[in-house]
């Protein structure tokens, strides 16, 4: 313990302030080094202080005079509390310097936002018919960006004269303009806006419309900074593309179309002067709103034209020619995706995004002009034909037969252009597109693909015999209730029953050629032919002809009769066009060109590809012509000579099809009944008051005839 105690005592003795160390000397305090350093600095600065002392002595009286002694000495009454003029001057000087420092700091820390307000970059997408006329517009705002060089100089001059004549020389803000605006507000005079174009753009693009000092201060700082960061031309272009002009339009391009029905590049100075007046308040200057508005618009228009002469943006001689107010056109209801146009827009948008390699998010920002393949005259004719057919449907009188009756139709040109579709009653009421639906069995309209596969392959896997060559003249058993055979014997279904073919109406045709079986829609030969040629081969050819794999059913015998396949009307029309085109298939497409604010995007139309031999396609076409002249579709023979078409029915009569090709197009029509809530097919028996036994395809044939008579 003594060892521990001695060690402890020695350590504590050395630690005490002013204690002695092992040598017995007193330790130097820790502050000694600091004091020495201060003394050394003082000695070094002493000569400088000596030299500065006379200057300080001379400045001391001035400091006393500027020193804000308060309350004022030498005053005993209330005046001692009133600052002297020197104090007022000093306080003002300090306040000015403080404000200047604050503004400088605020300017330094204020950055131009990376993102514009959502509406400032949002544009609309415009869709056009095949002839270039406007079809529909979609988007939250009506706006399309336009390069400044496409805005005529006089129109630019009108905007500058009305809003900011010193735009190209000011630093982004204009104190004089602000003062003039204040004076005008007091006196009621007419003048330019108090904010510069740069400030207005900053407010529109980056800020909100609140009228607060903080927002105005931020606006001024951003305007100065933006003026240094961007060219004047770019600022003016952005301003013209984001300003509100009324009638639901942002930007001068859409304003020009809304008020004068033409592109901004076609405007003159007079029309530009009117559009410039709208920047002061579209609700006050649109003549279509009221007589008072028109009077204000005329006065403002005259003032802007005179102002253009003052600012050198218009000659006096040209000003003299503008004596009549350029009346804008009447307000038009914005064209949007309603009625049939909605279905067209849906198809074109999907194709534009895919073919133009456009992201959904970019497309939704707008600015695209989509030039479609849709023919307006054909659309009108197809819609009229459908509506005429639908007049016979009455769900109130015949709820058990006419409820949920629906029609889909599509027309495709030989080169794949989608010419017309009927998608439903109205896109806003029913978004489900019946022309593009894959829920309706195609029925016997599918049998030409079985026939084409057999002809294209050229040989059959016959029962117990060597492979034989097939031709249109090859004969099959066309009787009703014929047992379906495989190379190993009868075909048994999963329930253990032998599969037998059934003809419409139970009719037995005896031995028929394959060409006749297609033309007269005899089911039993086609059912057997499917198994003989191979259902996998039929599936492959159908897909090469344009039908989509997911819409084709399982490869069981009824596959040959289309009972379990549900291709859309669009795809059926395109596939039948393959027969008419000599076996060359071109994918249906709905967009021929895309631009974004005038810049073309690469859109390559589909190229034709060989789906079957020309010989097979020609033989199928001949059989389809027989169907029109002497077979199941002879009702349309007088409508258009040379038509090649085929009806399509299902075993339960839940759908009636007619698909036919002319020299100009192939058109598919389907009539069916189905509740869109549960997608359960319903029979067409008795539809529209038709007699018992009337096939549903009769309605499709008549509708096709009405449409074809109108367009050919």
Coordinates of N, CA, C and O in Angstrom, one line a residue, residues 259-378:
X259 N -58.3 32.2 -83.2 CA -58.9 33.4 -83.5 C -59.0 33.7 -85.0 O -60.0 34.3 -85.5
X260 N -58.1 33.1 -85.8 CA -58.1 33.3 -87.2 C -58.0 32.1 -88.1 O -58.0 32.2 -89.3
X261 N -58.0 30.9 -87.4 CA -58.0 29.7 -88.2 C -56.8 29.4 -89.1 O -56.9 28.7 -90.1
X262 N -55.6 29.9 -88.7 CA -54.4 29.7 -89.5 C -53.2 29.8 -88.6 O -53.3 30.2 -87.5
X263 N -52.1 29.3 -89.2 CA -50.8 29.3 -88.5 C -50.4 30.7 -88.3 O -50.7 31.6 -89.1
X264 N -49.6 30.9 -87.2 CA -49.1 32.2 -86.9 C -48.2 32.8 -88.1 O -48.2 34.0 -88.3
X265 N -47.6 31.9 -88.8 CA -46.7 32.4 -89.9 C -47.5 33.1 -91.0 O -46.9 33.9 -91.8
X266 N -48.8 33.0 -91.0 CA -49.7 33.6 -92.0 C -50.4 34.9 -91.5 O -51.1 35.5 -92.2
X267 N -50.0 35.3 -90.3 CA -50.7 36.6 -89.7 C -50.0 37.8 -90.3 O -48.8 37.8 -90.7
X268 N -50.8 38.9 -90.4 CA -50.3 40.2 -90.8 C -50.2 41.1 -89.5 O -50.5 40.7 -88.4
X269 N -49.7 42.3 -89.7 CA -49.5 43.2 -88.6 C -50.8 43.5 -87.9 O -50.8 43.7 -86.6
X270 N -51.9 43.7 -88.6 CA -53.2 44.1 -88.1 C -53.7 42.9 -87.2 O -54.1 43.2 -86.0
X271 N -53.6 41.7 -87.6 CA -54.0 40.6 -86.8 C -53.1 40.4 -85.6 O -53.6 40.0 -84.5
X272 N -51.8 40.6 -85.8 CA -50.9 40.5 -84.7 C -51.2 41.6 -83.7 O -51.0 41.3 -82.5
X273 N -51.6 42.8 -84.1 CA -52.0 43.8 -83.1 C -53.1 43.4 -82.2 O -53.2 43.7 -81.0
X274 N -54.1 42.7 -82.9 CA -55.3 42.3 -82.0 C -54.8 41.2 -81.0 O -55.2 41.2 -79.9
X275 N -54.0 40.2 -81.5 CA -53.6 39.2 -80.6 C -52.7 39.8 -79.5 O -52.8 39.3 -78.3
X276 N -52.0 40.8 -79.8 CA -51.2 41.5 -78.7 C -52.1 42.1 -77.7 O -51.7 42.2 -76.5
X277 N -53.2 42.6 -78.1 CA -54.1 43.2 -77.1 C -54.6 42.2 -76.1 O -55.0 42.5 -75.0
X278 N -54.7 40.9 -76.5 CA -55.2 39.9 -75.6 C -54.3 39.6 -74.4 O -54.7 39.1 -73.4
X279 N -53.0 40.0 -74.6 CA -52.1 39.8 -73.5 C -52.4 40.7 -72.3 O -52.0 40.4 -71.1
X280 N -53.2 41.7 -72.5 CA -53.5 42.6 -71.4 C -54.7 42.0 -70.6 O -55.0 42.4 -69.5
X281 N -55.4 41.0 -71.1 CA -56.5 40.4 -70.5 C -57.5 39.9 -71.5 O -58.3 40.6 -72.0
X282 N -57.4 38.6 -71.8 CA -58.2 38.0 -72.9 C -59.7 38.1 -72.6 O -60.5 38.3 -73.5
X283 N -60.0 38.0 -71.4 CA -61.4 38.1 -71.0 C -62.0 39.4 -71.3 O -63.3 39.6 -71.3
X284 N -61.2 40.4 -71.4 CA -61.7 41.8 -71.6 C -61.6 42.2 -73.0 O -62.3 43.2 -73.4
X285 N -60.9 41.5 -73.9 CA -60.7 41.9 -75.3 C -61.1 40.9 -76.3 O -60.9 41.2 -77.5
X286 N -61.7 39.8 -75.9 CA -62.2 38.9 -76.9 C -63.6 39.4 -77.4 O -64.5 39.4 -76.7
X287 N -63.7 39.8 -78.7 CA -64.9 40.4 -79.2 C -66.1 39.5 -79.1 O -67.3 39.9 -79.1
X288 N -65.9 38.2 -79.1 CA -67.0 37.2 -79.1 C -67.7 37.2 -77.8 O -68.8 36.6 -77.7
X289 N -67.1 37.7 -76.7 CA -67.8 37.6 -75.4 C -68.9 38.7 -75.3 O -70.0 38.4 -74.8
X290 N -68.6 39.9 -75.7 CA -69.6 41.0 -75.5 C -69.3 42.1 -76.4 O -68.2 42.3 -76.9
X291 N -70.3 43.1 -76.5 CA -70.1 44.3 -77.3 C -69.1 45.2 -76.7 O -68.3 45.9 -77.3
X292 N -69.1 45.2 -75.3 CA -68.1 46.0 -74.6 C -66.7 45.5 -74.9 O -65.8 46.3 -75.0
X293 N -66.6 44.2 -74.9 CA -65.2 43.7 -75.2 C -64.8 44.1 -76.6 O -63.6 44.4 -76.8
X294 N -65.7 44.1 -77.6 CA -65.3 44.5 -78.9 C -64.9 45.9 -79.0 O -63.9 46.3 -79.6
X295 N -65.6 46.8 -78.3 CA -65.2 48.2 -78.3 C -63.8 48.4 -77.7 O -63.0 49.1 -78.2
X296 N -63.6 47.7 -76.6 CA -62.2 47.7 -76.0 C -61.2 47.2 -76.9 O -60.1 47.7 -77.0
X297 N -61.5 46.1 -77.6 CA -60.5 45.5 -78.5 C -60.2 46.4 -79.6 O -59.0 46.5 -80.0
X298 N -61.2 47.1 -80.2 CA -60.9 48.0 -81.3 C -60.0 49.2 -80.8 O -59.1 49.6 -81.5
X299 N -60.3 49.7 -79.7 CA -59.5 50.8 -79.1 C -58.0 50.4 -78.9 O -57.1 51.1 -79.3
X300 N -57.9 49.2 -78.3 CA -56.6 48.7 -78.0 C -55.8 48.4 -79.3 O -54.6 48.6 -79.4
X301 N -56.5 47.8 -80.3 CA -55.9 47.5 -81.6 C -55.4 48.8 -82.3 O -54.3 48.8 -82.8
X302 N -56.2 49.8 -82.2 CA -55.8 51.1 -82.8 C -54.5 51.6 -82.1 O -53.6 52.1 -82.7
X303 N -54.6 51.6 -80.8 CA -53.5 52.1 -80.0 C -52.2 51.4 -80.3 O -51.1 51.9 -80.5
X304 N -52.3 50.0 -80.4 CA -51.1 49.2 -80.7 C -50.5 49.5 -82.0 O -49.3 49.6 -82.2
X305 N -51.4 49.7 -83.0 CA -50.9 50.0 -84.4 C -50.2 51.4 -84.4 O -49.1 51.5 -85.0
X306 N -50.7 52.3 -83.7 CA -50.1 53.7 -83.6 C -48.8 53.5 -82.8 O -47.8 54.2 -83.2
X307 N -48.8 52.7 -81.8 CA -47.6 52.5 -81.0 C -46.5 51.9 -81.8 O -45.3 52.2 -81.7
X308 N -46.9 51.0 -82.7 CA -45.9 50.3 -83.6 C -45.2 51.3 -84.5 O -44.0 51.2 -84.8
X309 N -45.9 52.3 -84.9 CA -45.3 53.4 -85.8 C -44.3 54.2 -84.9 O -43.2 54.5 -85.3
X310 N -44.7 54.5 -83.7 CA -43.8 55.2 -82.8 C -42.5 54.5 -82.5 O -41.4 55.1 -82.4
X311 N -42.6 53.2 -82.3 CA -41.4 52.4 -82.0 C -40.7 51.9 -83.2 O -39.7 51.2 -83.0
X312 N -41.1 52.2 -84.4 CA -40.4 51.8 -85.6 C -40.7 50.4 -86.0 O -39.9 49.9 -86.9
X313 N -41.7 49.8 -85.5 CA -42.0 48.4 -85.9 C -43.1 48.4 -87.1 O -43.4 47.3 -87.5
X314 N -43.5 49.5 -87.5 CA -44.5 49.6 -88.6 C -44.4 51.0 -89.3 O -44.2 52.0 -88.6
X315 N -44.4 51.0 -90.6 CA -44.3 52.3 -91.3 C -45.6 53.0 -91.2 O -46.7 52.4 -91.1
X316 N -45.6 54.3 -91.3 CA -46.8 55.1 -91.3 C -47.7 54.8 -92.5 O -48.9 54.8 -92.4
X317 N -47.0 54.5 -93.6 CA -47.8 54.2 -94.8 C -48.6 52.9 -94.7 O -49.8 52.8 -95.1
X318 N -47.9 51.8 -94.1 CA -48.6 50.6 -93.9 C -49.7 50.7 -92.8 O -50.7 50.1 -92.9
X319 N -49.4 51.5 -91.8 CA -50.4 51.8 -90.8 C -51.7 52.3 -91.4 O -52.8 52.0 -91.0
X320 N -51.5 53.2 -92.3 CA -52.7 53.8 -93.0 C -53.6 52.8 -93.7 O -54.8 53.1 -93.9
X321 N -53.0 51.7 -94.0 CA -53.8 50.7 -94.8 C -54.7 49.9 -93.8 O -55.7 49.2 -94.3
X322 N -54.4 49.9 -92.5 CA -55.2 49.1 -91.6 C -56.2 50.0 -90.9 O -56.0 50.5 -89.9
X323 N -57.3 50.1 -91.6 CA -58.4 50.9 -91.1 C -59.6 50.1 -90.6 O -60.5 50.6 -89.9
X324 N -59.7 48.8 -91.0 CA -60.8 47.9 -90.6 C -60.3 46.9 -89.6 O -59.3 46.2 -89.8
X325 N -61.0 46.8 -88.5 CA -60.7 45.9 -87.4 C -60.7 44.5 -87.9 O -61.7 44.0 -88.6
X326 N -59.6 43.7 -87.7 CA -59.6 42.3 -88.2 C -60.5 41.4 -87.3 O -60.0 40.8 -86.4
X327 N -61.7 41.2 -87.7 CA -62.6 40.5 -86.9 C -62.2 39.0 -86.7 O -61.9 38.3 -87.8
X328 N -62.0 38.5 -85.5 CA -61.6 37.1 -85.4 C -62.9 36.2 -85.6 O -64.0 36.7 -85.6
X329 N -62.6 34.9 -85.9 CA -63.7 34.0 -86.2 C -64.4 33.7 -84.9 O -64.0 34.0 -83.8
X330 N -65.6 33.1 -85.0 CA -66.4 32.8 -83.9 C -65.7 31.8 -83.0 O -64.9 31.0 -83.5
X331 N -66.1 31.8 -81.7 CA -65.5 30.8 -80.8 C -66.0 29.4 -81.3 O -67.2 29.2 -81.5
X332 N -65.1 28.5 -81.4 CA -65.4 27.1 -81.8 C -65.2 26.2 -80.6 O -64.4 26.4 -79.7
X333 N -66.1 25.2 -80.6 CA -65.9 24.2 -79.6 C -64.7 23.4 -79.8 O -64.4 23.0 -80.9
X334 N -63.8 23.3 -78.8 CA -62.6 22.6 -78.9 C -62.8 21.2 -79.4 O -63.6 20.5 -78.8
X335 N -62.1 20.8 -80.4 CA -62.2 19.4 -81.0 C -61.4 18.5 -80.0 O -60.2 18.7 -79.8
X336 N -62.1 17.5 -79.5 CA -61.4 16.6 -78.6 C -61.8 15.2 -79.0 O -62.4 14.9 -80.0
X337 N -61.4 14.2 -78.2 CA -61.6 12.8 -78.5 C -63.0 12.4 -78.1 O -63.2 11.6 -77.2
X338 N -64.0 12.9 -78.8 CA -65.4 12.5 -78.5 C -65.9 11.7 -79.7 O -65.3 11.7 -80.8
X339 N -67.0 11.0 -79.5 CA -67.6 10.3 -80.6 C -66.7 9.2 -81.2 O -65.9 8.6 -80.5
X340 N -66.7 9.0 -82.5 CA -65.8 8.1 -83.1 C -64.4 8.5 -83.1 O -63.4 7.7 -83.1
X341 N -64.2 9.9 -83.1 CA -62.8 10.4 -83.1 C -62.0 9.9 -81.9 O -60.8 9.7 -82.0
X342 N -62.7 9.6 -80.8 CA -62.0 9.1 -79.6 C -61.3 7.7 -79.9 O -60.2 7.4 -79.4
X343 N -62.0 6.9 -80.6 CA -61.5 5.5 -81.0 C -60.3 5.7 -81.9 O -59.3 5.0 -81.8
X344 N -60.4 6.6 -82.8 CA -59.3 6.8 -83.8 C -58.0 7.4 -83.1 O -56.9 6.9 -83.3
X345 N -58.3 8.3 -82.1 CA -57.2 8.9 -81.4 C -56.5 7.8 -80.5 O -55.3 7.7 -80.4
X346 N -57.3 6.9 -79.9 CA -56.8 5.8 -79.1 C -55.8 4.9 -80.0 O -54.7 4.6 -79.6
X347 N -56.3 4.5 -81.2 CA -55.5 3.7 -82.1 C -54.2 4.4 -82.5 O -53.1 3.9 -82.5
X348 N -54.4 5.7 -82.9 CA -53.3 6.4 -83.5 C -52.2 6.7 -82.4 O -51.0 6.7 -82.7
X349 N -52.7 7.0 -81.2 CA -51.7 7.3 -80.1 C -50.9 6.0 -79.8 O -49.6 6.1 -79.7
X350 N -51.5 4.9 -79.7 CA -50.8 3.7 -79.4 C -49.7 3.4 -80.5 O -48.6 3.0 -80.3
X351 N -50.2 3.6 -81.8 CA -49.2 3.3 -82.9 C -48.1 4.4 -82.9 O -47.0 4.0 -83.2
X352 N -48.5 5.6 -82.6 CA -47.4 6.7 -82.7 C -46.4 6.5 -81.6 O -45.2 6.6 -81.9
X353 N -46.8 6.1 -80.4 CA -45.8 5.8 -79.4 C -44.9 4.6 -79.8 O -43.7 4.7 -79.6
X354 N -45.5 3.6 -80.4 CA -44.7 2.4 -80.7 C -43.8 2.7 -81.9 O -42.6 2.5 -81.9
X355 N -44.4 3.3 -83.0 CA -43.6 3.5 -84.2 C -42.6 4.6 -84.1 O -41.5 4.6 -84.7
X356 N -43.0 5.7 -83.3 CA -42.1 6.8 -83.2 C -41.1 6.7 -82.1 O -40.3 7.6 -81.8
X357 N -41.1 5.5 -81.4 CA -40.2 5.3 -80.2 C -40.3 6.4 -79.2 O -39.3 7.0 -78.8
X358 N -41.5 6.8 -78.9 CA -41.8 7.9 -78.0 C -42.2 7.3 -76.6 O -43.0 6.4 -76.5
X359 N -41.6 7.9 -75.5 CA -42.0 7.5 -74.2 C -43.4 8.0 -73.9 O -43.8 9.1 -74.3
X360 N -44.2 7.2 -73.1 CA -45.5 7.7 -72.7 C -45.5 9.0 -72.0 O -46.3 9.9 -72.3
X361 N -44.5 9.2 -71.2 CA -44.4 10.5 -70.4 C -44.1 11.6 -71.3 O -44.6 12.7 -71.1
X362 N -43.3 11.4 -72.3 CA -43.0 12.5 -73.3 C -44.2 12.8 -74.1 O -44.5 14.0 -74.4
X363 N -44.9 11.8 -74.5 CA -46.1 12.0 -75.4 C -47.1 12.8 -74.6 O -47.8 13.6 -75.2
X364 N -47.3 12.5 -73.3 CA -48.3 13.2 -72.5 C -47.9 14.6 -72.3 O -48.8 15.4 -72.0
X365 N -46.7 15.0 -72.4 CA -46.3 16.4 -72.3 C -46.8 17.2 -73.5 O -46.9 18.4 -73.5
X366 N -47.1 16.5 -74.6 CA -47.7 17.1 -75.8 C -46.7 17.7 -76.8 O -45.5 17.5 -76.7
X367 N -47.3 18.4 -77.7 CA -46.4 19.1 -78.8 C -46.3 18.3 -80.0 O -45.6 18.7 -81.0
X368 N -47.0 17.1 -80.1 CA -46.9 16.2 -81.2 C -48.1 16.5 -82.2 O -49.2 16.7 -81.8
X369 N -47.8 16.4 -83.5 CA -48.8 16.5 -84.5 C -48.8 15.1 -85.2 O -47.8 14.7 -85.8
X370 N -49.9 14.4 -85.1 CA -50.0 13.0 -85.6 C -50.9 13.0 -86.8 O -52.1 13.3 -86.8
X371 N -50.3 12.7 -88.0 CA -51.0 12.6 -89.2 C -51.5 11.2 -89.5 O -50.6 10.3 -89.8
X372 N -52.8 10.9 -89.4 CA -53.3 9.6 -89.4 C -53.6 9.1 -90.8 O -53.6 9.9 -91.8
X373 N -53.9 7.9 -91.0 CA -54.3 7.3 -92.2 C -55.8 7.3 -92.4 O -56.3 6.8 -93.4
X374 N -56.6 7.7 -91.4 CA -58.0 7.6 -91.4 C -58.7 8.6 -92.5 O -58.3 9.7 -92.5
X375 N -59.6 8.0 -93.3 CA -60.2 8.7 -94.3 C -61.6 9.3 -93.8 O -62.4 8.5 -93.4
X376 N -61.7 10.6 -93.8 CA -62.9 11.1 -93.1 C -64.2 10.7 -93.9 O -65.2 10.4 -93.2
X377 N -64.2 10.7 -95.2 CA -65.4 10.3 -95.9 C -65.8 8.9 -95.6 O -67.0 8.5 -95.4
X378 N -64.8 8.0 -95.5 CA -65.1 6.6 -95.2 C -65.6 6.4 -93.8 O -66.5 5.6 -93.5

